[in-house]
Every structure is written in C-alpha cells, then in structure tokens.
XYZ file of C-alpha atoms in Angstrom:
508
model
C 0.000 0.000 0.000
C 2.857 2.404 0.868
C 4.610 1.678 -2.418
C 1.403 2.240 -4.389
C 0.752 5.491 -2.559
C 4.237 6.810 -3.304
C 3.977 5.817 -6.966
C 0.617 7.553 -7.266
C 1.941 10.667 -5.502
C 4.866 10.952 -7.930
C 2.598 10.692 -10.973
C 0.163 13.242 -9.489
C 2.992 15.724 -8.851
C 4.121 15.258 -12.438
C 0.613 15.943 -13.771
C 0.308 19.111 -11.680
C 3.658 20.258 -13.049
C 2.325 19.829 -16.592
C -0.429 22.338 -15.813
C 2.141 24.760 -14.395
C 4.084 24.615 -17.652
C 0.970 25.827 -19.425
C 0.947 29.030 -17.410
C 4.679 29.511 -17.958
C 4.246 29.153 -21.703
C 1.383 31.655 -21.702
C 3.748 34.413 -20.568
C 5.954 33.829 -23.633
C 3.143 33.605 -26.175
C 2.358 36.917 -27.850
C 1.684 36.084 -31.501
C 1.042 33.344 -34.044
C 4.709 32.359 -34.321
C 5.095 32.053 -30.539
C 2.015 29.871 -30.195
C 2.622 27.528 -33.116
C 6.431 27.283 -33.406
C 7.813 28.770 -30.136
C 8.845 31.933 -31.970
C 11.360 29.894 -34.015
C 13.831 30.504 -31.186
C 14.813 27.081 -29.780
C 18.513 26.470 -29.221
C 20.311 23.087 -29.342
C 19.385 21.865 -25.851
C 15.667 22.659 -25.984
C 15.378 21.566 -29.614
C 17.053 18.188 -29.096
C 14.890 17.450 -26.063
C 11.606 18.403 -27.697
C 12.384 16.479 -30.908
C 13.285 13.314 -28.988
C 10.228 13.687 -26.752
C 7.687 14.047 -29.543
C 8.803 10.935 -31.468
C 9.334 8.651 -28.467
C 5.763 7.979 -27.405
C 3.983 5.010 -25.920
C 4.845 2.702 -28.817
C 8.548 3.460 -28.327
C 8.547 3.255 -24.535
C 5.933 0.737 -23.397
C 5.784 -0.999 -26.780
C 9.569 -1.176 -27.156
C 9.951 -2.941 -23.810
C 7.139 -5.316 -24.738
C 8.804 -6.196 -28.047
C 12.064 -6.909 -26.223
C 10.188 -9.163 -23.806
C 8.680 -11.162 -26.671
C 11.371 -11.117 -29.366
C 14.630 -10.293 -27.601
C 17.203 -7.812 -28.886
C 15.459 -7.578 -32.273
C 12.598 -5.870 -30.487
C 14.687 -2.705 -30.808
C 13.939 -2.289 -34.529
C 10.683 -0.363 -34.104
C 12.384 2.435 -32.170
C 15.570 2.209 -34.262
C 13.436 2.839 -37.367
C 11.961 5.912 -35.653
C 15.445 7.134 -34.753
C 16.600 6.554 -38.331
C 13.708 8.700 -39.565
C 14.690 11.570 -37.249
C 18.335 11.179 -38.286
C 17.600 11.242 -42.021
C 15.165 14.146 -41.744
C 17.675 16.155 -39.735
C 20.751 15.523 -41.883
C 19.084 15.702 -45.292
C 16.141 18.106 -45.059
C 15.847 19.917 -41.704
C 18.149 22.793 -42.692
C 16.087 23.525 -45.794
C 12.761 23.121 -43.986
C 13.829 25.540 -41.236
C 14.741 28.219 -43.778
C 11.280 28.179 -45.359
C 9.691 29.984 -42.385
C 6.342 28.261 -42.831
C 3.894 26.482 -40.516
C 2.698 23.378 -42.360
C 3.767 20.714 -44.841
C 0.977 21.785 -47.198
C 2.383 25.314 -47.277
C 5.706 23.867 -48.420
C 3.935 22.087 -51.287
C 2.103 25.258 -52.329
C 5.294 27.317 -52.125
C 7.318 24.789 -54.104
C 4.813 23.924 -56.822
C 2.630 27.053 -56.950
C -0.429 24.809 -57.188
C -3.410 24.932 -54.862
C -4.247 21.369 -55.871
C -1.636 20.205 -53.365
C -3.725 21.653 -50.512
C -5.595 18.343 -50.391
C -2.571 17.092 -48.445
C -3.887 19.065 -45.478
C -6.905 16.790 -45.138
C -4.709 13.669 -44.964
C -2.364 15.379 -42.518
C -5.264 16.445 -40.302
C -6.604 12.877 -40.156
C -3.135 11.537 -39.335
C -2.366 14.026 -36.546
C -5.839 13.747 -35.016
C -5.691 9.955 -34.884
C -2.155 10.079 -33.499
C -3.381 12.354 -30.718
C -6.357 10.071 -29.975
C -4.132 6.969 -29.910
C -1.666 8.571 -27.473
C -4.514 9.827 -25.282
C -5.965 6.329 -25.013
C -2.520 4.911 -24.320
C -1.546 6.976 -21.276
C -5.030 6.535 -19.866
C -4.198 2.842 -19.405
C -1.561 3.869 -16.843
C -4.191 5.845 -14.923
C -6.532 2.848 -14.945
C -3.837 0.740 -13.290
C -2.715 3.408 -10.808
C -6.021 4.946 -9.752
C -8.504 2.206 -10.622
C -10.527 4.611 -12.743
C -12.939 3.639 -15.483
C -11.290 3.844 -18.927
C -13.474 6.730 -20.120
C -12.775 8.734 -16.943
C -9.034 8.101 -17.264
C -9.050 9.283 -20.884
C -11.121 12.338 -19.993
C -8.922 13.485 -17.098
C -5.609 12.681 -18.795
C -6.738 14.297 -22.022
C -7.925 17.392 -20.154
C -4.460 17.907 -18.636
C -2.777 17.805 -22.053
C -5.541 19.981 -23.456
C -5.127 22.656 -20.780
C -1.367 23.159 -21.028
C -1.390 22.920 -24.832
C -4.245 25.419 -25.180
C -2.908 27.972 -22.733
C 0.701 28.237 -23.835
C 0.889 26.546 -27.236
C 4.291 25.385 -28.425
C 6.164 27.164 -25.627
C 4.259 25.194 -22.984
C 4.662 21.990 -24.971
C 8.402 22.621 -25.363
C 8.997 23.033 -21.620
C 6.788 20.023 -20.887
C 8.697 18.028 -23.497
C 12.004 19.023 -21.937
C 10.935 17.752 -18.521
C 9.456 14.655 -20.129
C 12.744 14.069 -21.969
C 14.687 14.184 -18.688
C 12.196 11.906 -16.924
C 12.288 9.365 -19.764
C 16.091 9.434 -19.873
C 16.425 8.851 -16.142
C 13.595 6.329 -16.056
C 14.831 4.157 -18.927
C 18.637 4.435 -18.891
C 19.420 4.995 -15.217
C 16.609 3.130 -13.434
C 14.820 0.441 -15.429
C 17.827 -0.786 -17.398
C 20.248 -1.368 -14.501
C 17.602 -2.704 -12.106
C 16.130 -5.215 -14.575
C 19.556 -6.348 -15.786
C 20.629 -6.868 -12.191
C 17.445 -8.832 -11.425
C 18.130 -11.076 -14.440
C 21.781 -11.682 -13.582
C 23.178 -9.461 -16.328
C 23.583 -10.390 -19.989
C 25.239 -13.687 -19.059
C 22.296 -14.561 -16.836
C 19.866 -13.768 -19.633
C 21.876 -15.741 -22.206
C 21.942 -18.817 -20.020
C 18.176 -18.882 -19.537
C 16.674 -17.912 -22.903
C 16.674 -19.349 -26.394
C 19.583 -18.338 -28.627
C 17.137 -16.587 -30.989
C 16.680 -13.904 -28.319
C 20.104 -12.571 -29.252
C 19.588 -12.735 -33.025
C 19.429 -9.278 -34.564
C 16.730 -10.348 -37.045
C 14.743 -12.530 -34.644
C 11.585 -10.462 -35.089
C 11.588 -11.244 -38.817
C 13.171 -9.479 -41.793
C 9.794 -8.552 -43.274
C 8.733 -6.903 -40.019
C 11.986 -4.941 -39.844
C 11.547 -3.700 -43.423
C 7.964 -2.675 -42.661
C 9.096 -0.673 -39.625
C 11.518 1.306 -41.783
C 9.021 1.845 -44.607
C 6.207 2.981 -42.327
C 7.969 4.792 -39.482
C 11.209 6.037 -41.043
C 9.490 7.364 -44.160
C 6.479 8.598 -42.178
C 8.709 10.669 -39.899
C 10.241 12.377 -42.919
C 6.951 14.072 -43.777
C 4.759 14.147 -40.641
C 3.347 17.560 -39.662
C 4.022 16.883 -35.970
C 7.731 16.382 -36.727
C 8.057 19.233 -39.214
C 6.439 21.605 -36.747
C 9.263 20.834 -34.334
C 11.805 21.593 -37.083
C 10.115 24.983 -37.552
C 10.915 25.804 -33.899
C 14.696 25.628 -34.416
C 16.585 28.914 -34.134
C 18.913 28.204 -37.068
C 19.385 25.579 -39.794
C 22.416 24.318 -37.857
C 20.317 23.708 -34.749
C 17.703 21.912 -36.839
C 20.325 19.727 -38.494
C 22.606 18.752 -35.635
C 20.159 19.044 -32.760
C 17.855 16.721 -34.671
C 20.695 14.343 -35.519
C 21.544 14.135 -31.820
C 17.900 13.336 -31.067
C 17.983 10.597 -33.740
C 21.018 8.936 -32.181
C 19.366 9.207 -28.767
C 16.265 7.450 -30.130
C 18.352 4.562 -31.458
C 20.017 4.101 -28.057
C 16.576 4.339 -26.442
C 15.389 1.469 -28.632
C 18.318 -0.734 -27.675
C 17.779 0.032 -23.976
C 14.070 -0.805 -24.216
C 14.788 -4.148 -25.881
C 17.362 -5.020 -23.200
C 14.875 -4.149 -20.444
C 12.296 -6.420 -22.048
C 14.828 -9.258 -22.397
C 15.842 -8.956 -18.758
C 12.189 -8.862 -17.685
C 11.500 -12.129 -19.531
C 14.005 -13.779 -17.196
C 13.407 -11.817 -13.979
C 9.611 -12.178 -14.248
C 9.588 -15.755 -15.498
C 7.319 -16.868 -12.648
C 4.709 -14.202 -13.362
C 1.926 -14.643 -15.884
C 1.776 -11.556 -18.108
C -1.203 -11.527 -20.463
C -0.036 -8.870 -22.955
C 3.469 -7.777 -23.866
C 2.532 -4.112 -23.403
C 1.858 -4.843 -19.705
C 5.525 -5.704 -19.117
C 6.575 -2.089 -18.576
C 4.090 -1.511 -15.733
C 4.803 -4.949 -14.194
C 8.541 -4.163 -14.096
C 7.869 -0.772 -12.509
C 5.695 -2.284 -9.788
C 7.659 -5.480 -9.058
C 11.361 -5.029 -9.841
C 11.996 -1.431 -8.809
C 12.294 0.013 -5.286
C 9.558 2.123 -3.722
C 9.390 5.558 -5.341
C 11.535 4.643 -8.321
C 8.624 2.672 -9.759
C 6.513 5.827 -9.626
C 9.143 7.795 -11.525
C 9.281 5.084 -14.174
C 5.485 5.104 -14.525
C 5.669 8.893 -14.828
C 8.200 8.347 -17.626
C 5.638 6.255 -19.520
C 2.974 8.913 -19.054
C 5.494 11.559 -20.144
C 6.283 9.658 -23.335
C 2.632 9.400 -24.311
C 1.717 12.962 -23.321
C 4.554 14.483 -25.351
C 3.341 12.670 -28.457
C -0.287 13.608 -27.786
C 0.440 17.305 -27.252
C 2.665 17.463 -30.342
C 0.016 15.800 -32.479
C -2.695 18.073 -31.061
C -1.006 21.366 -31.907
C -0.055 19.932 -35.312
C -3.686 19.023 -35.994
C -4.854 22.494 -34.968
C -2.224 24.166 -37.150
C -3.164 22.132 -40.216
C -6.898 22.591 -39.625
C -6.652 26.371 -39.425
C -3.868 27.057 -41.938
C -4.674 24.441 -44.606
C -8.045 22.741 -44.293
C -10.180 25.787 -43.420
C -9.037 27.893 -46.445
C -9.249 24.840 -48.724
C -12.826 24.053 -47.713
C -13.804 27.739 -47.830
C -12.546 27.790 -51.415
C -15.249 25.293 -52.371
C -17.778 28.036 -51.635
C -15.809 30.782 -53.359
C -14.599 32.342 -50.118
C -11.101 33.402 -49.083
C -9.959 32.948 -45.491
C -7.032 34.861 -43.998
C -5.599 32.596 -41.313
C -3.203 35.104 -39.773
C -4.233 38.345 -38.099
C -1.119 40.530 -38.410
C -2.843 43.620 -37.012
C -4.040 41.981 -33.794
C -1.577 39.266 -32.617
C -3.548 38.630 -29.411
C -6.691 37.917 -31.417
C -4.658 35.549 -33.600
C -3.396 33.612 -30.569
C -6.950 33.399 -29.244
C -8.103 31.867 -32.550
C -5.333 29.267 -32.357
C -6.312 28.407 -28.793
C -9.894 27.810 -29.916
C -8.689 25.393 -32.610
C -6.455 23.499 -30.153
C -9.265 23.303 -27.604
C -11.846 22.143 -30.155
C -9.697 19.461 -31.760
C -8.473 18.328 -28.345
C -12.051 17.638 -27.305
C -12.604 15.757 -30.585
C -9.491 13.630 -29.979
C -10.635 12.781 -26.438
C -14.073 11.746 -27.695
C -12.515 9.601 -30.430
C -10.300 7.888 -27.846
C -13.310 7.213 -25.604
C -15.820 5.918 -28.157
C -13.475 4.070 -30.514
C -12.202 0.654 -29.491
C -9.602 0.428 -32.268
C -8.204 3.897 -32.949
C -5.017 2.167 -34.110
C -6.835 0.932 -37.237
C -7.774 4.507 -38.158
C -4.224 5.662 -37.428
C -2.851 2.870 -39.632
C -5.046 3.966 -42.533
C -3.967 7.604 -42.102
C -0.291 6.582 -41.818
C -0.470 4.428 -44.958
C -2.062 7.221 -46.983
C 0.435 9.706 -45.539
C 3.390 7.657 -46.790
C 1.825 5.986 -49.827
C 0.128 9.152 -51.051
C 2.179 12.170 -49.931
C 5.792 11.064 -49.481
C 6.838 11.236 -53.150
C 5.327 14.674 -53.786
C 6.886 16.151 -50.631
C 10.387 14.709 -50.953
C 10.300 15.113 -54.729
C 9.717 18.823 -54.268
C 12.714 19.061 -51.945
C 15.201 17.158 -54.111
C 14.061 17.365 -57.784
C 13.721 20.741 -59.498
C 11.936 19.219 -62.507
C 9.011 18.049 -60.380
C 5.796 19.926 -61.224
C 2.611 20.840 -59.426
C 0.347 18.782 -61.665
C 2.648 15.794 -61.140
C 2.581 16.291 -57.367
C -1.224 16.471 -57.314
C -1.544 13.432 -59.606
C 0.925 11.360 -57.568
C -0.877 12.232 -54.334
C -4.239 11.229 -55.806
C -3.009 8.005 -57.412
C -0.891 6.979 -54.410
C -3.778 7.536 -51.998
C -6.312 5.710 -54.193
C -3.985 2.734 -54.765
C -3.165 2.520 -51.058
C -6.808 2.654 -50.001
C -7.951 0.404 -52.836
C -5.402 -2.284 -52.018
C -6.391 -2.088 -48.372
C -10.076 -2.552 -49.236
C -9.384 -5.517 -51.541
C -7.237 -7.214 -48.920
C -9.835 -6.532 -46.229
C -12.591 -8.092 -48.346
C -10.495 -11.230 -48.863
C -9.088 -11.312 -45.320
C -9.759 -14.240 -43.004
C -10.049 -12.001 -39.956
C -11.267 -8.414 -39.395
C -8.663 -5.667 -40.025
C -6.139 -8.070 -41.594
C -6.340 -5.981 -44.762
C -5.901 -2.731 -42.848
C -2.769 -3.962 -41.091
C -1.256 -5.598 -44.212
C 2.048 -4.343 -45.649
C 1.133 -4.414 -49.324
C -1.055 -1.247 -49.499
C 1.757 1.114 -48.557
C 4.209 -0.566 -50.962
C 1.809 -0.431 -53.924
C 0.830 3.136 -53.100
C 4.460 4.286 -52.971
C 5.345 2.615 -56.284
C 2.284 4.007 -58.070
C 2.872 7.484 -56.645
C 6.537 7.513 -57.714
C 5.818 6.317 -61.260
C 3.083 8.922 -61.772
C 5.187 11.728 -60.274
C 8.167 11.111 -62.536
C 6.129 10.456 -65.682
C 3.804 13.455 -65.339
C 6.692 15.768 -64.363
C 8.585 14.869 -67.531
C 5.471 15.188 -69.705
C 4.218 18.488 -68.258
C 5.591 22.022 -68.477
C 8.255 22.940 -65.895
C 7.151 24.893 -62.829
C 6.617 28.613 -63.410
C 10.023 30.392 -63.122
C 8.489 32.981 -60.763
C 7.391 30.203 -58.413
C 10.828 28.563 -58.542
C 12.481 31.938 -57.941
C 10.418 32.465 -54.779
C 11.184 28.901 -53.689
C 14.930 29.311 -54.267
C 14.883 32.549 -52.281
C 13.351 30.715 -49.334
C 15.789 27.822 -49.568
C 18.657 30.320 -49.686
C 17.416 31.762 -46.405
C 16.031 35.083 -47.660
C 15.162 37.514 -44.875
C 11.635 38.427 -43.893
C 12.094 41.832 -45.534
C 13.119 40.190 -48.794
C 10.206 37.796 -48.696
C 7.949 40.616 -47.373
C 5.662 38.300 -45.442
C 5.556 34.781 -44.118
C 3.375 32.459 -46.206
C -0.071 31.414 -45.188
C -2.490 29.063 -46.846
C -4.214 32.153 -48.248
C -0.974 33.713 -49.572
C 1.566 30.885 -49.984
C 4.363 33.019 -51.361
C-alpha cells in the first residue's frame, strides 16, 4: 500500500507540473509564431529534447519494452526505425525546412509547386495528426486505470484534459517546456533506473543468455519482413509528418535543426536498444509471473522489480512519453486545420480565409487556442468511443506515406518536379493505397487483416513515384516565378526580402 501510494503521488505531482508549464508558456506567447512554433527561437538543448520527446511515445517506450520481452534484442527495430527517420530528416532536409519559415507541410507544397491542388494534403495530414493524438490519449489513460482504478473513459477524460489545458494555454512554448521535462524523466527512467535494475534482477547479460533461447540474441529474430515494414512505415512517415516538421520549424537556425535533430535521432536509437534489453531482462526476472499482454511488461517491471518511489518515476516516464506525443500531435492538428483545411474548404464556396491576423496578434493567438481546444475535445471523444483507434491511425499513416511522401520529398530534391505531377501522384498513391487495403480486407480471413497488411503502402508508394516522374517529364516545368520564390526561401532570404511569411491564403 505504501509503495502504491508513493507511486501515485509521484505521478500526481508530475501531472500538476504539466499544468504549471501551461501558465509559464502563456507568458511567452504573444503572436502566431510564438504559439505555433515557439517563436522559431529554440537552441540546441531545448530543440534536441523536444524532438526526442515528440517521437518517443507510448509505442517506443511501453511498446519497445514489450517487443524486447517477446522477441529479444530484435525488439529494438521499431524504435531504431523511428530514430533513423529523425536522423535522415535532420541531416538531409531539416536545414532547408527551417529556412522556409512556414507552418505546415501543405504550405511547403504550395510554395514549391505554386499549385493549390496540393492543398488536399492538409486533409490527410489532419486525419493523421488527429488519430495520433487520440491513440496517445488512449494509451496513457491505461496507466491511470492501473494506478487509480478509474474507469477507462474517466481516465481518458482526465488525462486528455491535462494535455488539453497546457497545450491550449501556452501553445508550443508550454509543450516545449513540458517536453524538456518529459525528456529528462524518460532518460532517467529508462537508462538509469529500469535498465540497470532489470539487468541486475536477471543476472546481467550472461544470466539472460543462459536462460533464454539463442534466438533472443539474433538481430533479425523479429523477422526481416517486419523490420523492413518498420523502416518503410515509421522512417518514411517521420520524414513528412506535420508533428515532426512543426518541431523543425521551432529551431533557431538551420544548424540547430540539423545537428540538434541528428543528436535526437542517435538518442532514439540508443533508447530502442535500452528498451529491448529491459524487455529481455524482464522475460528472465519475471519468469514466474503470468503476463497476459506484452505491453503490460513495462508496468509490471515498474511495480515489481523497482524500489519504492523509483517505480513511480518510471510510470511517470511512460505517461510523459505518451503525453509528449499527444500534445505534439494536437497542436499539429490544430495548425493544419486552421492554416490548410479551413481555407481549402472555404474555397469550395468561393470564399477566401485569412488565417493570420497581423494587425491583432492577441486575437490571432486566441483563434489558435480555440482550434487546439476544439480538436483536443474531438481527440478525447474519439479515444473514448473508438475501441480500435489504431486501425484509423494505420489507414492515415499508410495514406500519408503511400500518397504524400513522393510529392513532398520530390519537391525538396528534384527541381523538374511539377505541381500537376505532385497532385496526380498524391491522388493516385492515396487511391492505390486505399484500394489495395479494401481488396485485402474483403479477402481477409479475420477483421482488419487488410488494414494492417504491408502491401497497401508498398503499392501506393510505387504508383505514386511512377506517376510523379512520368507526369513531371510530360508536363511544363514549374513557373520560373514560383521557382524563384522557392529558391529565395531555400537560400534563407530575410523576412524583408520575402515581405511576409506564407499562409495558406498567400503561400508566397
């Protein structure tokens, strides 16, 4: 009872601190840039911490340990693929992305191609970020169910409300400070507490090796096909996700974006290895305990192998991991909804929407808060009423990669790529991905087998790439004026030279 009380007290203190960060962030939020991208002022330390925090969510922390428990050292590949995505994005594209001084991925497409047809990407990105937020909200609520004995809906409601409050009040500044604390808690919890304690309980690596099957130490034990899928889905998805790009926009300089992000990528890879080792050690140390699901291993280790108090900090680390992902996805969803989707939908009715109030910054911040609050409530409701949010997230992720990846990366690396080719590749890639998923689902032996299959994303990517290259070569090159504006951004033109930051209403 004493141990449970201490663990609960630690988590409660952490949750109260999250609310305090919201008020701190409010004092630094004066305009649109402050609220959405922390004023584009983050230095190396803050940037590295917030980038690592947003990508290392529940799947990386709780899920990574569970994979290690079931598959051994090869359970690291999920998180390694995530780290590889952060590393590639940072070294190859982050410097360029930071120079663009934009707010969304869709704005990059409009700026690069000069075509409003690419604004459809905002709808896909909104679905992806909203489902990611709902998934993370449902995930950390499971910790509250275990700790407090709450009903699942109540746990989701209270946990979601905490994230909603600090994200709404202070925007990206609040989220950045919360992420920084969450980064420290996760680092201490995983590397300095769980890893040494579980290894010691298992008798070290030699003790593990003597009591498990040799396949536990095989690097490809989880299966080569699974490893490839992790890299296709997560590595490529991280290259173009709005939640990740929005963190890149917060960097103070291209150098911070490049090397701060690269440091976060390396950290993620080490995090994956540590999680797999913890899971391996738990499979030996907890051999006498019956664990129903691999994702329960993390909480079982915290409650049974760690001393009083330390278990609470480790549980707080799990909550921190999930909350950082949820808050990042929430502000990303709100940004896309207001900057991309609202003007796009208004255009159907012949209306133009200005999404940035330059004359009244306080009014602009208030509008952003309303969007964060509204979509946060939607995400909480989705998490409560939907039993399998992961299926919806999988569909959004597959369309994100299968439909949008080629157009986005093509615009960054190939000058001959055109707007009509980008729009065509997005449409064809999305249709092929969804179509393949539907066909497989119809012929599947069990529900959702088609949704979780690997083929849709592969076929979508191939179709999207073929269409993009073919249509680009067959169509007229992008308007020189559009390319000139793009090249000025990539070269790091000043605000005075550009005259104004782009919005969905005025992309260049």
